[in-house]
CSV table of C-alpha atoms and ligand atoms in Angstrom, one decimal:
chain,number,residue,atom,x,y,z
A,945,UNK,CA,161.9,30.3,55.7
A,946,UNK,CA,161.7,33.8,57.0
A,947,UNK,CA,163.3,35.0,59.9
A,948,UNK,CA,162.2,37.7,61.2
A,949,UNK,CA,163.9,41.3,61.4
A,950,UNK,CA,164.8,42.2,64.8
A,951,UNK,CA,163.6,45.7,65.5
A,952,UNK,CA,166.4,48.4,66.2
A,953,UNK,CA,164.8,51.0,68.6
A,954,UNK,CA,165.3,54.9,67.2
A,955,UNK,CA,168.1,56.6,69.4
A,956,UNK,CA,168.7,59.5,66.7
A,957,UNK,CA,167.2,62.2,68.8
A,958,UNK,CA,165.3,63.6,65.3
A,959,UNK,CA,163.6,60.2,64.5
A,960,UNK,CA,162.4,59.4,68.2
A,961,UNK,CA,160.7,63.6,67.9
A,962,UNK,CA,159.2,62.3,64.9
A,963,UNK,CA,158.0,59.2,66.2
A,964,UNK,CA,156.2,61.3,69.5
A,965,UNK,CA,155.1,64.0,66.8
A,966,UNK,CA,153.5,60.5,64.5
A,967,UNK,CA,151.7,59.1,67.7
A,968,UNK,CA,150.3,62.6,68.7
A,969,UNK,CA,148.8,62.9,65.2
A,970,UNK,CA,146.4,59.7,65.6
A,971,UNK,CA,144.5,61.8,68.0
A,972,UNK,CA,143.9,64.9,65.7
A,973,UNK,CA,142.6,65.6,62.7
A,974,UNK,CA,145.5,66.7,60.6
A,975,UNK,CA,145.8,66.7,56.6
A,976,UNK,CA,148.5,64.7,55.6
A,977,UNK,CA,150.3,68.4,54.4
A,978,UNK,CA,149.7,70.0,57.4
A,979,UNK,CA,151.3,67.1,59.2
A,980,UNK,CA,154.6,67.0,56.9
A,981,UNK,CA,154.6,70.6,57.8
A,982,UNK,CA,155.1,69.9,61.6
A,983,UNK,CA,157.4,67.1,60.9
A,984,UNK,CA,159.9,69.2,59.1
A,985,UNK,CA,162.1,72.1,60.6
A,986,UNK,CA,161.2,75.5,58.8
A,987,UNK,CA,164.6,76.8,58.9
A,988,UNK,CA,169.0,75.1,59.2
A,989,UNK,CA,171.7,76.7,59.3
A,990,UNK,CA,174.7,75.2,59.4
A,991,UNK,CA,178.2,77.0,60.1
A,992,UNK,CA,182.0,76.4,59.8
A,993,UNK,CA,183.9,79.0,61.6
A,994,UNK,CA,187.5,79.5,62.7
A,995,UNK,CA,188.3,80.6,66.4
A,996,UNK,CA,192.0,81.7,67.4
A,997,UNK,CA,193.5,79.7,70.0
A,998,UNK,CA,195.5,80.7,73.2
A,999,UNK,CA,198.4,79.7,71.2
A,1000,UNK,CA,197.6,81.4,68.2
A,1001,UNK,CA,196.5,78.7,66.2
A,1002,UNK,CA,193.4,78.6,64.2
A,1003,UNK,CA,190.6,76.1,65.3
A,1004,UNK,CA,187.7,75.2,63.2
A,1005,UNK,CA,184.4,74.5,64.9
A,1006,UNK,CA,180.8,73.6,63.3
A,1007,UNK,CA,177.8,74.7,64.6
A,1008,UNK,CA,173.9,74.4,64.5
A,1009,UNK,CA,170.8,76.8,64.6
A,1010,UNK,CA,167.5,75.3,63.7
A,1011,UNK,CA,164.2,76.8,64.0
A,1012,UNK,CA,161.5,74.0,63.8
A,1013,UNK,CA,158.7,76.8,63.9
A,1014,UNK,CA,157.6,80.4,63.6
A,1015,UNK,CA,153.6,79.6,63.6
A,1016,UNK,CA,152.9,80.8,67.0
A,1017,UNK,CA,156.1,83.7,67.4
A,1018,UNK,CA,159.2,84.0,67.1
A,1019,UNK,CA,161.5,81.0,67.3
A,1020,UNK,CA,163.0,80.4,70.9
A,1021,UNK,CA,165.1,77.9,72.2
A,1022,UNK,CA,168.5,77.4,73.5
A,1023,UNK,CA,172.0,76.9,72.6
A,1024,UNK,CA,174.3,73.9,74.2
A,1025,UNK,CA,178.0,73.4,73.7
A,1026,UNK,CA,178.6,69.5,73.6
A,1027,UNK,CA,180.9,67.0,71.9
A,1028,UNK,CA,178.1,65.2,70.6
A,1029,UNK,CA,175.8,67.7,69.3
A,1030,UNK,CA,174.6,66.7,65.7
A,1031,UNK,CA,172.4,68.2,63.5
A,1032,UNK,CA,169.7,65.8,63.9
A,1033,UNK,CA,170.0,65.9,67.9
A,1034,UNK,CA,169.2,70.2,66.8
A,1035,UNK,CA,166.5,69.3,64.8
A,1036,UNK,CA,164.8,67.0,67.7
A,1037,UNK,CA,165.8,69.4,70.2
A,1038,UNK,CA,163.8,72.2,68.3
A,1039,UNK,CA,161.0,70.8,67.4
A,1040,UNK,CA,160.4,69.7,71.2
A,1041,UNK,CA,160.8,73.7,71.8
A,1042,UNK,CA,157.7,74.5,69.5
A,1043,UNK,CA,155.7,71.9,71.7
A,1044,UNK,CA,157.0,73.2,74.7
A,1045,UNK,CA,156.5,77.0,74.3
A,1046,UNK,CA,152.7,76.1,72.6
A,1047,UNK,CA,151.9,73.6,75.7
A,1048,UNK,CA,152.8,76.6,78.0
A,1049,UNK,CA,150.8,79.1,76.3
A,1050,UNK,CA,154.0,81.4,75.5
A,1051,UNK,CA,153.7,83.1,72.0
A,1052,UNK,CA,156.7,81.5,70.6
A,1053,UNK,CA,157.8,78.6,68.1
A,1054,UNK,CA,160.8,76.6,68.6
A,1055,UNK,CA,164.7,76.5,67.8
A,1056,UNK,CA,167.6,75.1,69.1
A,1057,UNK,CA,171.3,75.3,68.7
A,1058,UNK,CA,174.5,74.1,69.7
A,1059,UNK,CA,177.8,74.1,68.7
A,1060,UNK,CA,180.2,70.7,68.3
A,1061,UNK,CA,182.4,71.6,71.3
A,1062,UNK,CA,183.9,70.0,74.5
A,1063,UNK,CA,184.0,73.3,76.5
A,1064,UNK,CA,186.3,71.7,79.7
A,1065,UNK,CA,188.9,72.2,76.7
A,1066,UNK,CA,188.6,75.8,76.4
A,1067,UNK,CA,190.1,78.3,78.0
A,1068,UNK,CA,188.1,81.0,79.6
A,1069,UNK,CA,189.4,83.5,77.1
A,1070,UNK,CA,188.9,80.7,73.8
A,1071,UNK,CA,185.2,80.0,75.1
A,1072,UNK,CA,184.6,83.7,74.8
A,1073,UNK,CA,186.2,84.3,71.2
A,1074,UNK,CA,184.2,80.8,69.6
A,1075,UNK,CA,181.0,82.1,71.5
A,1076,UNK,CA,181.4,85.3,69.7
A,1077,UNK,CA,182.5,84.1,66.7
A,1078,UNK,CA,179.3,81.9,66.8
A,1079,UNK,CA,177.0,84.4,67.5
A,1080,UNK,CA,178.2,86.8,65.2
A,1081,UNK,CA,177.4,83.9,62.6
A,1082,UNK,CA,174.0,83.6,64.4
A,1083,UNK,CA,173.4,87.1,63.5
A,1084,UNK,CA,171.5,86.6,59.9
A,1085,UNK,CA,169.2,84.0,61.4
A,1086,UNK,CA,168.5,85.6,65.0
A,1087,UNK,CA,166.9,88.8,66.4
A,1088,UNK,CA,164.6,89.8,69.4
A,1089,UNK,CA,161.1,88.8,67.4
A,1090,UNK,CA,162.4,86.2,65.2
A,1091,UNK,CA,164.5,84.0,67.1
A,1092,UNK,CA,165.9,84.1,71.1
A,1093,UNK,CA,168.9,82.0,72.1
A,1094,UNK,CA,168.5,81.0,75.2
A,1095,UNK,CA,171.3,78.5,77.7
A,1096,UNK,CA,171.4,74.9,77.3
A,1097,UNK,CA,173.8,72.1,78.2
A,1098,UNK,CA,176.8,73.5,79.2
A,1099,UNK,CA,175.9,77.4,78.4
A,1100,UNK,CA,175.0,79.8,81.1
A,1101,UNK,CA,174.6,83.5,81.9
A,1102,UNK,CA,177.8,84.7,81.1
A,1103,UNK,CA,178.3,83.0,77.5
A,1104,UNK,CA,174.5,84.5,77.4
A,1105,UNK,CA,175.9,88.1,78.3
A,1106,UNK,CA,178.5,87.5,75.4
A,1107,UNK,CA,176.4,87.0,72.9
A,1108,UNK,CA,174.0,89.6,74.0
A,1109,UNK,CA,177.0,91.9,74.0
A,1110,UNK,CA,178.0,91.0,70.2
A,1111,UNK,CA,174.6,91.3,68.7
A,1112,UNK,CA,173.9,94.2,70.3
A,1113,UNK,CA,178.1,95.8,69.3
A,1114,UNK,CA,177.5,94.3,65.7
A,1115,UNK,CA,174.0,95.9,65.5
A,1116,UNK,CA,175.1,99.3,67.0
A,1117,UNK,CA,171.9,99.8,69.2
A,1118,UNK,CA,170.8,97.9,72.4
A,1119,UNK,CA,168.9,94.8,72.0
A,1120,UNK,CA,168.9,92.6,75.4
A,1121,UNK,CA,165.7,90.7,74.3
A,1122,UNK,CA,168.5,89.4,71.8
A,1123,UNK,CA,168.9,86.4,74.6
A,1124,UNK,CA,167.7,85.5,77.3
A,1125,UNK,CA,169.2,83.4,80.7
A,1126,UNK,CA,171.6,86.7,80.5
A,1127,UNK,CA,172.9,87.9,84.0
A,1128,UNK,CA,170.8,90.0,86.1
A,1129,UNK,CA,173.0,93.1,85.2
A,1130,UNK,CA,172.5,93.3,82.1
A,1131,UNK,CA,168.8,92.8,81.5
A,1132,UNK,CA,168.3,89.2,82.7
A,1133,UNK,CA,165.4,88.1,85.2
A,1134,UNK,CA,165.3,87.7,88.6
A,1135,UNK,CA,164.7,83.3,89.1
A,1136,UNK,CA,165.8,82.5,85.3
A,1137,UNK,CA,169.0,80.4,86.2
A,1138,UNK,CA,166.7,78.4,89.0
A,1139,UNK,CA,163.7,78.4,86.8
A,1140,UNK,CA,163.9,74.6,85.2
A,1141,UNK,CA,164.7,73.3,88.4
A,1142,UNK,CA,162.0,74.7,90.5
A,1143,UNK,CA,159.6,73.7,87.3
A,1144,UNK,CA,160.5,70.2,87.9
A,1145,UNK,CA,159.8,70.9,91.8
A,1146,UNK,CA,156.5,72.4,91.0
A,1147,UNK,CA,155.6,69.4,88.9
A,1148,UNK,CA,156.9,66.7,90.4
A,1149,UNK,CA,154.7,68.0,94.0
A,1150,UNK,CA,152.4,68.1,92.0
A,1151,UNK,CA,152.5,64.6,90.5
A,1152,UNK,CA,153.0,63.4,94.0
A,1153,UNK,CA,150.1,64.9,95.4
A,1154,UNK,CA,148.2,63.3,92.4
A,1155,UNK,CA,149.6,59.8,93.5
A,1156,UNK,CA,149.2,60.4,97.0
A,1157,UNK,CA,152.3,60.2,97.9
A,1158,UNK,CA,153.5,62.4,100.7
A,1159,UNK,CA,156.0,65.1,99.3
A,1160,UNK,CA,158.0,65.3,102.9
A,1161,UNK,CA,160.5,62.0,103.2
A,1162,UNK,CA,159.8,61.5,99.3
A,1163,UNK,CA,162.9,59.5,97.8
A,1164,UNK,CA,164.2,61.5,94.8
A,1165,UNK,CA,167.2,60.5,92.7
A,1166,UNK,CA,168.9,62.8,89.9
A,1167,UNK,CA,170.6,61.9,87.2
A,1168,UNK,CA,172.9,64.9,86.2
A,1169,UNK,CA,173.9,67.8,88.4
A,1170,UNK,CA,174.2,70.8,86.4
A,1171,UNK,CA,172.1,73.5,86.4
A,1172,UNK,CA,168.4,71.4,85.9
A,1173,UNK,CA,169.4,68.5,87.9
A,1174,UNK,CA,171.3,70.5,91.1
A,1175,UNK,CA,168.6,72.9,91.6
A,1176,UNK,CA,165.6,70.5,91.3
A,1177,UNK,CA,167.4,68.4,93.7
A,1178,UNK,CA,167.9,71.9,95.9
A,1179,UNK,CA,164.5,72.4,95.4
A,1180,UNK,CA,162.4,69.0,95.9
A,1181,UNK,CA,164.6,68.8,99.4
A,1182,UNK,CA,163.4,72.1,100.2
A,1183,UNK,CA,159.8,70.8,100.0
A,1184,UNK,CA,160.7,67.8,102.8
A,1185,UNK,CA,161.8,65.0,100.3
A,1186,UNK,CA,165.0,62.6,100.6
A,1187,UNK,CA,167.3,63.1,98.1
A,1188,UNK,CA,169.2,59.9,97.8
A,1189,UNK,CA,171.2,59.8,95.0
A,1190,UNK,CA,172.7,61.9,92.3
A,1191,UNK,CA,175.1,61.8,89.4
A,1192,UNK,CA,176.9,63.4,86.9
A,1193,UNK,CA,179.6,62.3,84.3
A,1194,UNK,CA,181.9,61.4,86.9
A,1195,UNK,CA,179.8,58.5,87.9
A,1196,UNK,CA,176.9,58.9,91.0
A,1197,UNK,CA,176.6,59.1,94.8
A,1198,UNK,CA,174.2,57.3,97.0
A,1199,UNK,CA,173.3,57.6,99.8
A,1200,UNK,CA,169.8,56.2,101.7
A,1201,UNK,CA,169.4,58.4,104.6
A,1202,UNK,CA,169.7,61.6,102.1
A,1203,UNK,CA,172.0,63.8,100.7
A,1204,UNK,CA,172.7,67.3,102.2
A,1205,UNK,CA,172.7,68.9,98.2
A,1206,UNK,CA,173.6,72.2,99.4
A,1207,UNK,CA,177.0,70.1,100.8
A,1208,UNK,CA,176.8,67.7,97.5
A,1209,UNK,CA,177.4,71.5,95.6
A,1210,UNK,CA,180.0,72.3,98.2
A,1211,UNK,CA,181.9,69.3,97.5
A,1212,UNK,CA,181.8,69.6,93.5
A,1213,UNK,CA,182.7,73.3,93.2
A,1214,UNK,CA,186.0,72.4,95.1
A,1215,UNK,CA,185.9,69.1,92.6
A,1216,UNK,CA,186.4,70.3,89.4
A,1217,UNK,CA,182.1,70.7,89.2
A,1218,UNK,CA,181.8,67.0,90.0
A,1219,UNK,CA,179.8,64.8,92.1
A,1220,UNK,CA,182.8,61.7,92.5
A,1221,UNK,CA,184.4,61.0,96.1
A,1222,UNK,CA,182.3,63.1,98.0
A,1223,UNK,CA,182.8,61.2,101.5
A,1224,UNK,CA,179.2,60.7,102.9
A,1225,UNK,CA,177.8,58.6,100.0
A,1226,UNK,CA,178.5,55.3,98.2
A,1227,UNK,CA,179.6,55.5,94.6
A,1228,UNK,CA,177.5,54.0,92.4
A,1229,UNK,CA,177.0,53.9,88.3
A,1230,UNK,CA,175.1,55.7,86.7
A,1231,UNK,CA,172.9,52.8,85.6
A,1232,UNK,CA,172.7,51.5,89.0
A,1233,UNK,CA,171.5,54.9,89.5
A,1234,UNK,CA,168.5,54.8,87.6
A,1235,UNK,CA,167.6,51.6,88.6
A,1236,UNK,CA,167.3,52.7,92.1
A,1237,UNK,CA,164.8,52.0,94.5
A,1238,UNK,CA,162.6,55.5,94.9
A,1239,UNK,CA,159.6,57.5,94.4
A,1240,UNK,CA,160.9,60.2,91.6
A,1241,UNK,CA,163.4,59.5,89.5
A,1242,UNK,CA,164.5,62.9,87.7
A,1243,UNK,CA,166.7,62.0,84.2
A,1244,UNK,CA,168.5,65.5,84.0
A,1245,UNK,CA,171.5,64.8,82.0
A,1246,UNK,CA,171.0,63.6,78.0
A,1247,UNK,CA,168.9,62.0,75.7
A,1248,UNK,CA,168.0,58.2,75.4
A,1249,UNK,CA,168.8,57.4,79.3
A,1250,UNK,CA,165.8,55.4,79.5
A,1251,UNK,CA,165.3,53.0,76.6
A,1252,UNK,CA,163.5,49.3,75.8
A,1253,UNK,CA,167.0,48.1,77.6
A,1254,UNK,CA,166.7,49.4,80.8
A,1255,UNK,CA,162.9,50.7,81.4
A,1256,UNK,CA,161.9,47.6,83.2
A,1257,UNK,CA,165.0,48.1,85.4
A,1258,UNK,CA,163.4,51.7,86.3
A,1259,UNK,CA,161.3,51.3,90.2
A,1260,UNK,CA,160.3,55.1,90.2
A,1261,UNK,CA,157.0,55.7,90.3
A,1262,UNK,CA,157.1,59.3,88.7
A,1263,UNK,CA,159.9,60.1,86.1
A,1264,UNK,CA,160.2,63.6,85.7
A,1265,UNK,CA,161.8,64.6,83.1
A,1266,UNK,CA,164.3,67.4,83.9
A,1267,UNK,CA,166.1,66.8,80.6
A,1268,UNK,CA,164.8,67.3,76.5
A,1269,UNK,CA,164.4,63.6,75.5
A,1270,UNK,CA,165.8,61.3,78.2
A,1271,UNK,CA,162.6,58.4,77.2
A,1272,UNK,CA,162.5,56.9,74.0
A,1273,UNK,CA,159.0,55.9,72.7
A,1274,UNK,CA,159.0,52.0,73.4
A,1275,UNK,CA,160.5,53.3,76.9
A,1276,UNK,CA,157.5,55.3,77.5
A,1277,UNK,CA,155.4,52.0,76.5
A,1278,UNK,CA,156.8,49.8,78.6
A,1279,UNK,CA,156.7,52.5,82.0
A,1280,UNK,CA,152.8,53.1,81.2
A,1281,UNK,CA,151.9,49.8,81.2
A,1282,UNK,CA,154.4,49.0,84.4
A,1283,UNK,CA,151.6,52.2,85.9
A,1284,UNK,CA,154.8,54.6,85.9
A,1285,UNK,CA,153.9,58.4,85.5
A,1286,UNK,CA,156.1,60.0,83.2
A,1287,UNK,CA,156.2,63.8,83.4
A,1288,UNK,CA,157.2,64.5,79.8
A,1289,UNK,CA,160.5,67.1,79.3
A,1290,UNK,CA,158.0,69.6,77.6
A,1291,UNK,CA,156.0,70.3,80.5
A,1292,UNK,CA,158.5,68.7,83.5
A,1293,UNK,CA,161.8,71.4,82.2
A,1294,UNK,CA,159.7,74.1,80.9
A,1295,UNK,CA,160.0,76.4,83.5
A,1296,UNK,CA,162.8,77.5,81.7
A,1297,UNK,CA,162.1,78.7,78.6
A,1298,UNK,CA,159.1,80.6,80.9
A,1299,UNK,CA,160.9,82.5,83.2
A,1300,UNK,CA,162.8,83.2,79.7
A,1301,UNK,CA,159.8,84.3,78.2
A,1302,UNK,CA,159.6,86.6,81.6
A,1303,UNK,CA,162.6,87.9,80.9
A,1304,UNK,CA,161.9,89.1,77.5
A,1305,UNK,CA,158.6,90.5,78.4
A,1306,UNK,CA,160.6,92.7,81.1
A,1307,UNK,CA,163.5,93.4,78.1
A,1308,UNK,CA,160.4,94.6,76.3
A,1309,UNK,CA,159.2,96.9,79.1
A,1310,UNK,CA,162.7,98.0,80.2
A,1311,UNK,CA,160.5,97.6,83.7
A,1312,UNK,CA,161.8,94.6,85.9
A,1313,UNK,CA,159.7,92.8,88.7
A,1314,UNK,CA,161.0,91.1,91.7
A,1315,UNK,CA,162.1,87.6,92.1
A,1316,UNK,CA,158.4,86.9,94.3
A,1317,UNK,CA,156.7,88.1,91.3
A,1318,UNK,CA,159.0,85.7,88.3
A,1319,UNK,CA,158.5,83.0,90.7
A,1320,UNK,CA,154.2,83.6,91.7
A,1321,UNK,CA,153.9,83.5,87.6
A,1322,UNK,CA,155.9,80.4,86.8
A,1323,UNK,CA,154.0,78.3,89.5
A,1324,UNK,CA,150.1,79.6,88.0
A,1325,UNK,CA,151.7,78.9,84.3
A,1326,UNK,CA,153.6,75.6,85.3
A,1327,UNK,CA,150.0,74.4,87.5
A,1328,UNK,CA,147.7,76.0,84.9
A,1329,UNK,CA,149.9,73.7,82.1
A,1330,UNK,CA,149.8,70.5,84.6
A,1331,UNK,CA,146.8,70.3,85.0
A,1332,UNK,CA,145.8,70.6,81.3
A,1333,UNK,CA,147.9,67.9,80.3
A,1334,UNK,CA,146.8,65.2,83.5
A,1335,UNK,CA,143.2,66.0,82.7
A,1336,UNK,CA,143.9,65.2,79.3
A,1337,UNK,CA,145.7,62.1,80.0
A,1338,UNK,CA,142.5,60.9,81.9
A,1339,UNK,CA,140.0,62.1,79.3
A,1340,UNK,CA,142.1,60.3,76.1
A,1341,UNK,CA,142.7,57.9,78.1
A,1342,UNK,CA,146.8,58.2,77.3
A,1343,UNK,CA,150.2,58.9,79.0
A,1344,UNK,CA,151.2,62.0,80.2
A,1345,UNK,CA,153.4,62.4,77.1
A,1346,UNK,CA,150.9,61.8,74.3
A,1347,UNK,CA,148.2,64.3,77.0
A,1348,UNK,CA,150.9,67.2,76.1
A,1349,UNK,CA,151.3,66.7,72.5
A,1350,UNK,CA,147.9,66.6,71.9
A,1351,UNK,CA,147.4,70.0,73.4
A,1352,UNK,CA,150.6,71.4,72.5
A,1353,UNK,CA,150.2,69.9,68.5
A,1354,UNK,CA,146.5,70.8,68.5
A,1355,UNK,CA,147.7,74.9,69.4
A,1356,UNK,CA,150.1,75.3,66.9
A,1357,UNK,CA,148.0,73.6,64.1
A,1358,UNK,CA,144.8,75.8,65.4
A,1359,UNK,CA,147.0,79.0,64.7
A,1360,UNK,CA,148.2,77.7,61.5
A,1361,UNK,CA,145.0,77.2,60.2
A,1362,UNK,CA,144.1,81.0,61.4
A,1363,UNK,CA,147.1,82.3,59.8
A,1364,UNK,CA,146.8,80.3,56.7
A,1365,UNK,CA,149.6,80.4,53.9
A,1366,UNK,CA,151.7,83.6,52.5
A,1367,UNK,CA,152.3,84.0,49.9
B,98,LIG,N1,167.3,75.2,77.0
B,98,LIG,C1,166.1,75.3,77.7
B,98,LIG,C2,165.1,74.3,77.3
B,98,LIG,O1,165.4,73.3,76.7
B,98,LIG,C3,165.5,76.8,77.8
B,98,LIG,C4,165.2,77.4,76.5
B,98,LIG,C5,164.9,78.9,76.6
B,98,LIG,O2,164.8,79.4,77.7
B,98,LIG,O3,164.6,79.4,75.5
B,98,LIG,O4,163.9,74.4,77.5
């Protein structure tokens, strides 16, 4: 007798990339080289280095820097400090950069980075000295045109300004298109730290429109509250829709007449950053969360939110994804036949990485233009990239996911072929 083998679904961040990257291929003609090429990251690095602690101890931390690909430009992608970051969660997170950067057009490959790290723990002065110490480390692999760091989960403009700051000390001449997401004073962008969130508004209005749903008294719920998830939740109630619930690590807030956000950040920056107890909502889990009844559901925290477990729970009719990775594969199966519209993390959070791209093109210029302008160029490149990927979806006949990696796959392996191989 044979029983059969029950099948595990692929949470490792690296093999769920592969299996997107595997389905994507079906729909292009790609050697069976060229498409072990694009499965494997061109360059690791891996690094053990020692911080000193407030109390003068030594710490030892380990961190990541993969570049996935260099076929369309330099690599780009950014850097998150996080207790769970893993090697394999890198080498997901930049290969989904190289699709990213080629479905928005932006002369770039993909990286990633991130260092092993719980930064709460740190002390201001000890997140300084390990972000140094790490970018110093960074420096062999890294430059302006060969690979840009960039913010991620739990990095922002300042850590950004230090490691601009130690390239460009270690280098001895200025180099601020070293990073981007830096402060404005120091070479940064006008709109970069709103930029993912107000992609995910520009998308998800758009995705609306599409449906026919009316954008005003649209009920949106976020999952996560830092920098992706607060501002698109800033954002989509700024355009006239109901934000109803949010959440971070703390656990979630509901409430069904609509959040005030702007009173929701209020509350968390006298709360330790953190959503918990503020007094007009219910508390909720975050599982309840996503289960919620709504119109846009916006997964802005982590990977693997929404898996085979809970995507028949899920009564969104738009997901937009304002994290990298928050659907696994048989997730995305199971909302595209339940007529859910997913907009996939490399065109739903890549207003990022484009204001980014922005950014260096002003570092390149040393001539800076004004927030109207950043933000008037996001919204053609974020529509321009929508667009593509729904008209796509309806000509294939796929989701919206598979529409974007056929584009995005289809650019980098068109430039390969152009390129060819050296030496
Ligand atoms: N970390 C962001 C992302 O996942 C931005 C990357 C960048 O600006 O280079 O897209």
């Amino acid at each position: 007798m044979t029983t059969a083998t029950p099948t595990v679904e692929a949470t490792n961040p690296f093999e769920v990339a592969q299996q997107q990257l595997n389905r994507a291929l079906q729909y292009l003609e790609v050697s069976p080289g060229i498409a072990e090429f694009l499965r494997r990251p061109k360059r690791e690095l891996s690094v053990n280095f020692p911080v000193r602690m407030d109390n003068g101890d030594i710490r030892m931390f380990t961190g990541y820097r993969v570049q996935h690909s260099t076929v369309r430009g330099p690599a780009k992608g950014g850097i998150r400090y996080h207790p769970q970051v893993s090697m394999d969660e890198v080498r997901a997170l930049a290969m989904w950069m190289t699709w990213k950067c080629s479905l928005m057009n932006l002369p770039y490959g993909g990286a990633k980075g991130g260092v092993i790290v719980d930064p709460r723990e740190l002390s201001p002065t000890e997140l300084e000295r390990m972000t140094r110490r790490f970018a110093y480390e960074l420096i062999p692999v890294i430059g302006p045109d060969g690979d840009i760091p960039a913010p991620d989960v739990n990095t922002n403009a300042q850590i950004m300004a230090w490691m601009m700051d130690t390239y460009t000390m270690t280098l001895g001449h200025n180099a601020p298109g070293i990073v981007t997401g830096k402060p404005v004073q120091v070479g940064g962008s006008l709109g970069r730290r709103e930029a993912t969130g107000r992609g995910v508004m520009y998308t998800t209005v758009r995705a609306l429109k599409h449906l026919g749903i009316p954008v005003k008294g649209a009920r949106v719920v976020v999952q996560g509250f830092g920098n992706v998830g607060s501002v698109a939740a800033q954002q989509l109630q700024q355009q006239g829709a109901r934000v109803i619930a949010v959440s971070d690590v703390s656990g979630g807030i509901y409430n069904p007449n609509g959040l005030d956000i702007d009173d929701v950040l209020k509350y968390a920056g006298g709360h330790g950053r953190l959503v918990a107890g503020y007094p007009e909502a219910d508390a909720i889990t975050n599982e309840e969360l996503l289960a919620l009844e709504c119109d846009v559901l916006v997964p802005a925290a982590l990977e693997n939110q929404i898996t085979a477990a809970n995507a028949a729970d899920i009564k969104a009719k738009i997901v937009a994804e304002g994290a990298n990775g928050p659907t696994t594969p048989e997730a995305d199966d199971i909302l595209h036949e339940r007529g859910i519209m997913v907009i996939p993390d490399i065109l739903c959070n890549a207003g990022g990485v484009t204001v980014s791209y922005l950014e260096w093109v002003q570092n390149r210029q040393s001539f800076f233009w004004t927030e109207e302008e950043v933000n008037t160029r996001l919204e053609r490149m974020m529509d321009e990239s929508f667009h593509a990927v729904l008209d796509t979806a309806e000509n294939v006949g796929v989701d919206m996911r598979m529409a974007a990696y056929i584009l995005a796959v289809k650019r980098v392996v068109d430039v390969l072929q152009l390129r060819g191989f050296y030496p």
